[in-house]
Amino acid sequence: SAIDSIILPKELKAIRATVDARVLLEAGFTSVREASNSSGVGLALKRAVDEGTIPGPRIIVAGFATQTGGHADWPQDVPLNWIKESKKGRIVDGIADCRKAAREIIREGYDFIKIATTGGIHMERSSLEAQFTVDEVKAFAEEAHRAGIGLASHAQGPEGIKIALAGGVDTIEHGIFLDDETSMLLAKSGKISNDYRITTWG
């Protein structure tokens, strides 16, 4: 649950994740993508697999960022400092803050950056609500591309998808509530992904 992701000890999440990694490998998965690091242990798990400490598939991990009141800033009845301390994702506002968050994510060694340009279907507010400005997204894109990594956007509604595309993201994740106009933009851009496909950036 959303509350569990905030209050469960990170050590317990890490132990459970090692079991999940083994199960994935035994099921035949050779590569998986952790597209939000909502557990807060994805990067450590990746490193443990890479160094041979635990068995698991190759793990591609995203560092995640959202705006205040955005996709990862929920449940809204939980104090904001709890959300920030849970490390579900960075909560940032404004161009300078977005650029700094991107640089911190890159410094920590994530494989790509994921941001949210809309809400989500499980949030208290509408999942169609657009989040971040085009200029904020551009700050993330500039820093990601300078470092040679990709930028993905959680985007379910049309306006947030348009913001993400205009800001220079590499992939759109989900795209659940597309309209005809946005579908055409996505088709032309080739920047749509889903939860079942590894996306890599050249």
Tab-separated table of C-alpha atoms in Angstrom, residues 9 14 51 53 55 59 62 64 74 81 96 109 112 114 119 123 125 134 143 146 169 177 190 194:
chain	number	residue	atom	x	y	z
A	9	PRO	CA	11.828	-0.069	7.219
A	14	ALA	CA	15.753	-4.668	0.773
A	51	GLU	CA	28.816	-7.409	-7.969
A	53	THR	CA	26.443	-10.707	-4.005
A	55	PRO	CA	21.415	-13.643	-7.854
A	59	ILE	CA	18.447	-4.176	-13.238
A	62	ALA	CA	15.462	5.206	-12.445
A	64	PHE	CA	12.421	9.686	-9.723
A	74	TRP	CA	0.777	11.124	-1.818
A	81	ASN	CA	8.346	15.466	5.612
A	96	ALA	CA	16.771	25.451	-10.651
A	109	GLY	CA	24.500	6.489	-10.375
A	112	PHE	CA	17.954	7.085	-16.179
A	114	LYS	CA	11.911	9.476	-14.511
A	119	GLY	CA	-0.973	12.558	-11.672
A	123	MET	CA	-4.131	9.560	-6.448
A	125	ARG	CA	-6.777	14.094	-7.433
A	134	VAL	CA	7.851	22.667	-20.172
A	143	GLU	CA	21.061	17.412	-17.552
A	146	ARG	CA	24.492	15.879	-20.985
A	169	VAL	CA	11.725	13.435	-22.766
A	177	PHE	CA	-5.972	8.616	-21.350
A	190	GLY	CA	8.075	7.322	-31.367
A	194	ASN	CA	5.089	0.581	-21.265
